[in-house]
Each structure stands twice: as C-alpha cells, then as structure tokens.
Amino acid sequence: MGISYHENKRIFKLDTPKSTYMIGIVDEENFIGHVYYGRRVVDEDLSYLLRTSEGARVPSKNNRDRVSFMDSFPVEYPTHGIGDFRETCLSVKSKLGHSACSLSYISHRIYPDKPKLTGLPSTFGDSESCTTLELICEDKVLKLQVVLVYTVFEKLDAITRSVRILNASEDCIYLTKVLSACLDMDNREYDMLTLYGLWSRERMINRRRITDGKQLISSLRGISSHQEQPFMAILDKDANEDQGEVYGLHLVYSGNFMAQAEISQFGLLRATIGINPVDFSWKLEKGESFISPEAVLVYSSEGIGQMTRTFHDLYRSHLIRGEYRDKKRPILINNWEATYFDFNSEKLLSIAREASRLGIEMLVIDDGWFGARDDDNCALGDWVVNEAKLKGGMPYLATEINKLGMKLGLWFEPEMISPDSDLYRSHPDWAIQIPGRTGALNRNQLVLDISRKEVRDAIYDSISKVLHSANIEYVKWDMNRCLTDLGSACLEADTQGELYHRYVLGLYELQERLISDFPQLLLENCSSGGGRFDPGMLYYSPQIWCSDDTDAIERLSIQEGTSLIFPLSTMGAHIADCPSHSNGRSTPFATRGYVALAGTFGYELDITKIPEEDRQLIPEQVAMYHKYNDLVRTGDYYRIASYQSNHEYDCIQVVAKDKKEALVTYIQVLARPNYRTRRIRLKGLCEDMIYRIEETGLVLSGGALMHAGIQIDNMWGDYLGKIIHILAVN
Ligand code: GLA
C-alpha cells in the first residue's frame, strides 16, 4: 500500500514507485508540516527537515515568537492571517468580518480507492490502483472542518490533492480563497516551466529561474485561457529532457486559476496552485461544504521527458473517459477553413463524396448551420437547423453521409448568446451582465449565464433535440469569448462572487449530461482554437482542438508545448489548405500530414479544390494514419529536437510500451547548404533488442540507435519531413 502512518513519529508517508511524500504532525497544536517530497526513500521519518529546533522553534516551546514560527514552518496547507506572510491557501470572511483561519490536525483516514469530487472533473482510480489519505483538520474558533485529501497512484509517480471544507458552525461563513495545493520546498536553485500564449499561438514553453518574490501565472478570463495554462513545473536549474528532478503541478480545472512560485525571506520556495482568489467568494451556510478542484503532482527524477510521460499515462488511463478513450478516432474533414459560412447541403455533400472516395471517415459541419447565421454576428443560441441553407435538415444530411459510409459531426457553441438572436430577444436576462451597464461584446456575442439551471436546461434541450433528430456521432463544443461584466440575475449581492466558479460547474454539468445521454458520441472541446485546453475538459472529451493556427510549421511549437503535459491522442490536429489561412505560408502536403499524425489527424480544406497531386496523397496519408495511430495514441513520447528552441528542425519519437516498435517524425524546417547529414540519437528503446529501420532496411541494436544514432540526410528545400519506422526483429 502506498500510504503508511507511523504513529509514534506522527508521520504520514506516501510512496509512489519512485517518489516519497512525507507529512508530519508537530507540536501540541498539531501543526501539519510538509516534511519532504522527492526521490523515493526507505526512511520512515525525515522530520528533522522541518527545522523545528532552529530559530523560532515550535510555539509550545517559544510562544513569544509564534509569528516567526508561522512564517517559516513548511506547512501542508497554509492559512491566512496568523503569521504566515507567504502566499496562503485559505482565507475566510467570518460572521464578524474576520479573515484569519488556523488549522490543526484532528484525525485521519487511509483507504484504498479514490473518492470522486462531486460536480468536478478529477482523475479516477480504484482500490487496485489508488490509496487515499484524508487529513481531517479543524479551525476550532470558526468551527470549520477542512479535509486535505491526497491520493497516491500505485503505478505512477503521481499524487493528487484536493480540499473539502465543511461549515460545522451555526453561522454562515464566506470562503474568500481556497487553493488546492501548496508545496513548501527546500532552498535549492530552481527553474520554473510554464506554458504561455495567445490566440493562434497557444502553449509556448517558458523556462525561467525562480528568484526572490512571487512569480505568478493566472487567468481571470473565466476560462483556463490561451494566455496561461494551469500548469507549472518546478525543476532543478540543470534539469533537461533526460535528467534532473522535476515537479509538475497541474490543476484539473477550466476556469480562473493561479499558480505561483514564491521565494521567501529564508530562500525557501513555496509553490501554490488553485482557483484564482480574485473575484472569488463562496458562501457556506451551516452544514454546507465546498470542494476544491484537484491538483495533480507529478514527480520525475529523470528529467522533463519522464514528467511528460507520467502525465500522459495518468491522463490516458485515469482522466479521459468514454467510448473513444482507447479507440482510433474517425478521420474527419471539417468544413470551417473549406467554406467558412458559405455552404449549403450540396456543397457539403460534394466535399463528403470526394472525402469518402479517398478514405476520410467523417464530415464535420462547423459554424453556420443554424438560425440566421451567415456570419459571426448573430444567432448564437438559436440551435435550429437553417433549412434554407441545409435542405432536408440534419436527417437528410446524415442519411446521405451515412450512405457514403461516413459519419456526421456538428459544431455548437452552447455557452453563448448573440444579442441578435431569437434567444436573446426572448430572454435578455440570460446573458451574464450587470444591470445598467452595457456588457462588453466580443465577436459580437455575450456569454450565457449557465450557472442558472433553467438556462442550462433550455440550452441543453435545444442541443439534444438536434442530436436526437439525426445520426450525429461527433460534437465540436466551441467557446469563443472570455467572461466580462460578471453579474448574474439570480445571485444575491453577497453571492455574486460565486459566479465564475458556478459558471464552470454549470459547464461541467452540461457536458456530463451530454456524454451520459449520448455515450457513443465523440466530443471534441474547443475555445477559439486552444483557449480551454486543460485537464478539466479532458474529463469530458478525449480530444480538444489545439489551435486555430493550422500552419504545419507553427503547429510544431504549439504541439510541442501542448504535449509537454497532454497525450498526443488529445491534440486536435488537421491538414489544412495552403497558403495557410493562419500566416500565408505554403508547406508540402506530405509535411502537413506528418505533423497532423502526431495528433488526432483530420482534414480542414475544400477537398474538391485542392491540387490534384495533393489529393492523390490522401489515400496514402489515410493508410499512414491507420498504420501508426495505435502506436501514436498509446506509446511513450520522447522529444528529440525542438524547433521552438533550435529554429531549424524538429524531431519527436513515440515508442510502444513493449519497446518493439517506434516511430520517429522528423521535420526539416529550414534547409542549409553544404552540411553533413544530421545525426539523431533515439530514446526509450531497449538496449539489447535488435531493430530494423523499415525505410532503409538498416539493422541495429537499441543501444546503437540510442547512443550512436541514425543519420538523416539533408533534404532539398524548406518545410520537408519524413517518418522513420523502427521494428524489433527478435
Ligand atoms: C472558433 C474555432 C474554429 C471554428 C470557429 C467557428 O474560432 O476555433 O475552429 O470552429 O470558431 O466560428
């Protein structure tokens, strides 16, 4: 079992295969100290690391310096207002208006299995794969019970944390800040790795030295955002792909968040992650409870690459659910970049006919099939098929498309309302807005107040009616603006601060309803490209549209950043038209195929209009997808070379779990004259296994492939690519 309690030492030891996490209860006041997190150790007690005999000492021995103690003690879940002046995780507003909160350990439970977080997405496991520790703590004055929940995965170096807060008093209390996790770490020199971006350039990798003070990433957009990812890795300053200690923290949440690294006065590091406390408050009536989102902690002593592979394994097996989790996804063709709003049934069917002839398996009708929507100015909320445009409606289209042997998919943007829509005309108060203020428009649309049940019910009814009307087997769920002008017609003045979080809970409830009512449906989330690509959304959809930037070269960096934490099976990636609608660049059709192969793989172009030589490549690409997708979806991912950092070429590798097969994707972004062949050293193979390179017939040991490497000939021209397939021969 991965969790043990050493009663005489009052130490909890949480072990994963290669990491140990230790918590100690100290002093008469039962402070909950963070003892250690790092490489696995056999010892049961490392409580000397708490430094309780130094400086301030514990309050029972030196109460005159209690504040000094509180401000330096490494603590599991720091609370506000009692002398810890570093970032804290919990603050309140009591009946009397006070904000301080103080926790002491009361009791604990250790049990096999992993509890669900009601209403929230979270990783899951069973009694075979998980053990859970609940530390029951209390603020005696406030009569607030706080349960710190830790789950250890027996086979993965991952630990999850969340917090459950119960108001056991007679009065109501307001929570004004509830973070999910804190890690107090030693005074080493650390770097911080985060993912930043913007629309069409999501999840660029940023690495910086952590210095004195606070280094914060956050979102206040109501979504996890294009700009920051609710992820942070703390790593040795010398850590690289293959070596060094790395601690990954990821929040399973799709709304406002914060993640921060702070170096305190003694040079100690405190990392915190959770819901952004700005504009947050939550009223707890007597007997009510609040559950924080889950924070995932991944430890690797083998560099960033191993952190990536642990996240991939965890999310593939313990977060993503449903029919398509372990299945090859149908190759789709989406009409957005093919037609934008200018289409009708005949146009769509002409695309579908050609696509089916070439082996494509699903047509996705994007924006513009409903209400009066011929551009992006109106009709969001009017989820009724525009039969003037689409004769015969969905039943006709689905039948015709099914006759071609293809599936039909459909785009929705359920959380939105256009001021110019029938929905808004009949329910103007359903938009999130502040009475008396003109709400800020974005893409000419407002956001529906899905914190309200009647709004969710109405929108869900109209969507499910369309889905029930025909054989629709895929939904792209889009979300194209951030939240502003926060105000809900249904919340009281003292609960308006709940709206951001209630919105996210409403979203989760809607998606849960959708996937329960339509269990066979393939759901792909999207938010103006990749604005809500987070682990919360992965709990509902096995794939998420990565970015509206469909240029293959830009995609190398976007997909590199995304796959730092997300499995390749989740990254929506399409072969799009050229010159690219994103940046005007032209890349060979084959290269676009290799890049999309590292994601879900699909097409987004007018297949009836592309050059004949490109069209002829499609059956080959389809065959390539079918040949390699099982490996790409399920294998171990290795970064060999990053175009984002070397500005010349990119190389990734996927290795089968049994190490008998590997696929290398190499993209030469820029050609150079008069160069020798480039040598690439592979990773993750078995030293002693003998492999054959399918393309050249060369037979080499895993050791040779990894330590001596293979040579990649210079190719003539920019933006060229190749894949290299390696198979074990014995
Ligand atoms: C967003 C999506 C695109 C497309 C458009 C439609 O920008 O990211 O893929 O669906 O909306 O309006």
mmCIF file of C-alpha atoms in Angstrom, residues 242 302 309 636 638-640 653-656 658-662 664 679-693 698-711 724 726:
data_model
loop_
_atom_site.group_PDB
_atom_site.id
_atom_site.type_symbol
_atom_site.label_atom_id
_atom_site.label_comp_id
_atom_site.label_asym_id
_atom_site.label_seq_id
_atom_site.Cartn_x
_atom_site.Cartn_y
_atom_site.Cartn_z
ATOM 1 C CA ASP A 242 16.525 13.214 -19.610
ATOM 2 C CA GLU A 302 14.620 11.572 -14.879
ATOM 3 C CA ARG A 309 5.277 10.502 -19.941
ATOM 4 C CA ASP A 636 5.651 6.682 -24.823
ATOM 5 C CA TYR A 638 10.070 11.426 -26.443
ATOM 6 C CA ARG A 639 11.197 14.861 -27.594
ATOM 7 C CA ILE A 640 14.385 14.525 -29.616
ATOM 8 C CA GLN A 653 9.572 9.838 -31.255
ATOM 9 C CA VAL A 654 6.885 7.516 -29.971
ATOM 10 C CA VAL A 655 7.887 4.133 -28.565
ATOM 11 C CA ALA A 656 5.498 1.234 -27.964
ATOM 12 C CA ASP A 658 6.729 -3.163 -25.101
ATOM 13 C CA LYS A 659 9.565 -1.298 -26.876
ATOM 14 C CA LYS A 660 9.174 -3.402 -30.002
ATOM 15 C CA GLU A 661 8.147 -0.554 -32.261
ATOM 16 C CA ALA A 662 8.936 3.128 -32.598
ATOM 17 C CA VAL A 664 10.222 8.987 -35.462
ATOM 18 C CA ARG A 679 22.690 12.635 -36.531
ATOM 19 C CA ILE A 680 19.702 11.881 -34.320
ATOM 20 C CA ARG A 681 20.039 9.819 -31.187
ATOM 21 C CA LEU A 682 16.873 7.930 -30.418
ATOM 22 C CA LYS A 683 15.444 7.353 -26.963
ATOM 23 C CA GLY A 684 13.419 4.893 -24.961
ATOM 24 C CA LEU A 685 14.398 1.725 -26.856
ATOM 25 C CA CYS A 686 15.665 -1.498 -25.356
ATOM 26 C CA GLU A 687 19.491 -1.543 -25.389
ATOM 27 C CA ASP A 688 19.783 -5.198 -26.357
ATOM 28 C CA MET A 689 16.917 -5.518 -28.750
ATOM 29 C CA ILE A 690 17.726 -5.647 -32.444
ATOM 30 C CA TYR A 691 15.687 -3.324 -34.601
ATOM 31 C CA ARG A 692 15.190 -2.868 -38.300
ATOM 32 C CA ILE A 693 14.529 0.513 -39.859
ATOM 33 C CA LEU A 698 19.300 -0.999 -41.666
ATOM 34 C CA VAL A 699 19.515 -3.401 -38.701
ATOM 35 C CA LEU A 700 20.896 -2.041 -35.428
ATOM 36 C CA SER A 701 20.676 -2.664 -31.718
ATOM 37 C CA GLY A 702 18.628 -0.389 -29.490
ATOM 38 C CA GLY A 703 21.935 0.650 -27.942
ATOM 39 C CA ALA A 704 23.327 1.747 -31.303
ATOM 40 C CA LEU A 705 20.147 3.605 -32.196
ATOM 41 C CA MET A 706 20.206 5.452 -28.897
ATOM 42 C CA HIS A 707 23.919 6.075 -28.381
ATOM 43 C CA ALA A 708 25.368 6.183 -31.888
ATOM 44 C CA GLY A 709 22.184 7.430 -33.510
ATOM 45 C CA ILE A 710 20.846 7.421 -37.043
ATOM 46 C CA GLN A 711 21.676 9.812 -39.835
ATOM 47 C CA ILE A 724 11.063 6.603 -39.733
ATOM 48 C CA ILE A 726 11.554 1.052 -36.389
#
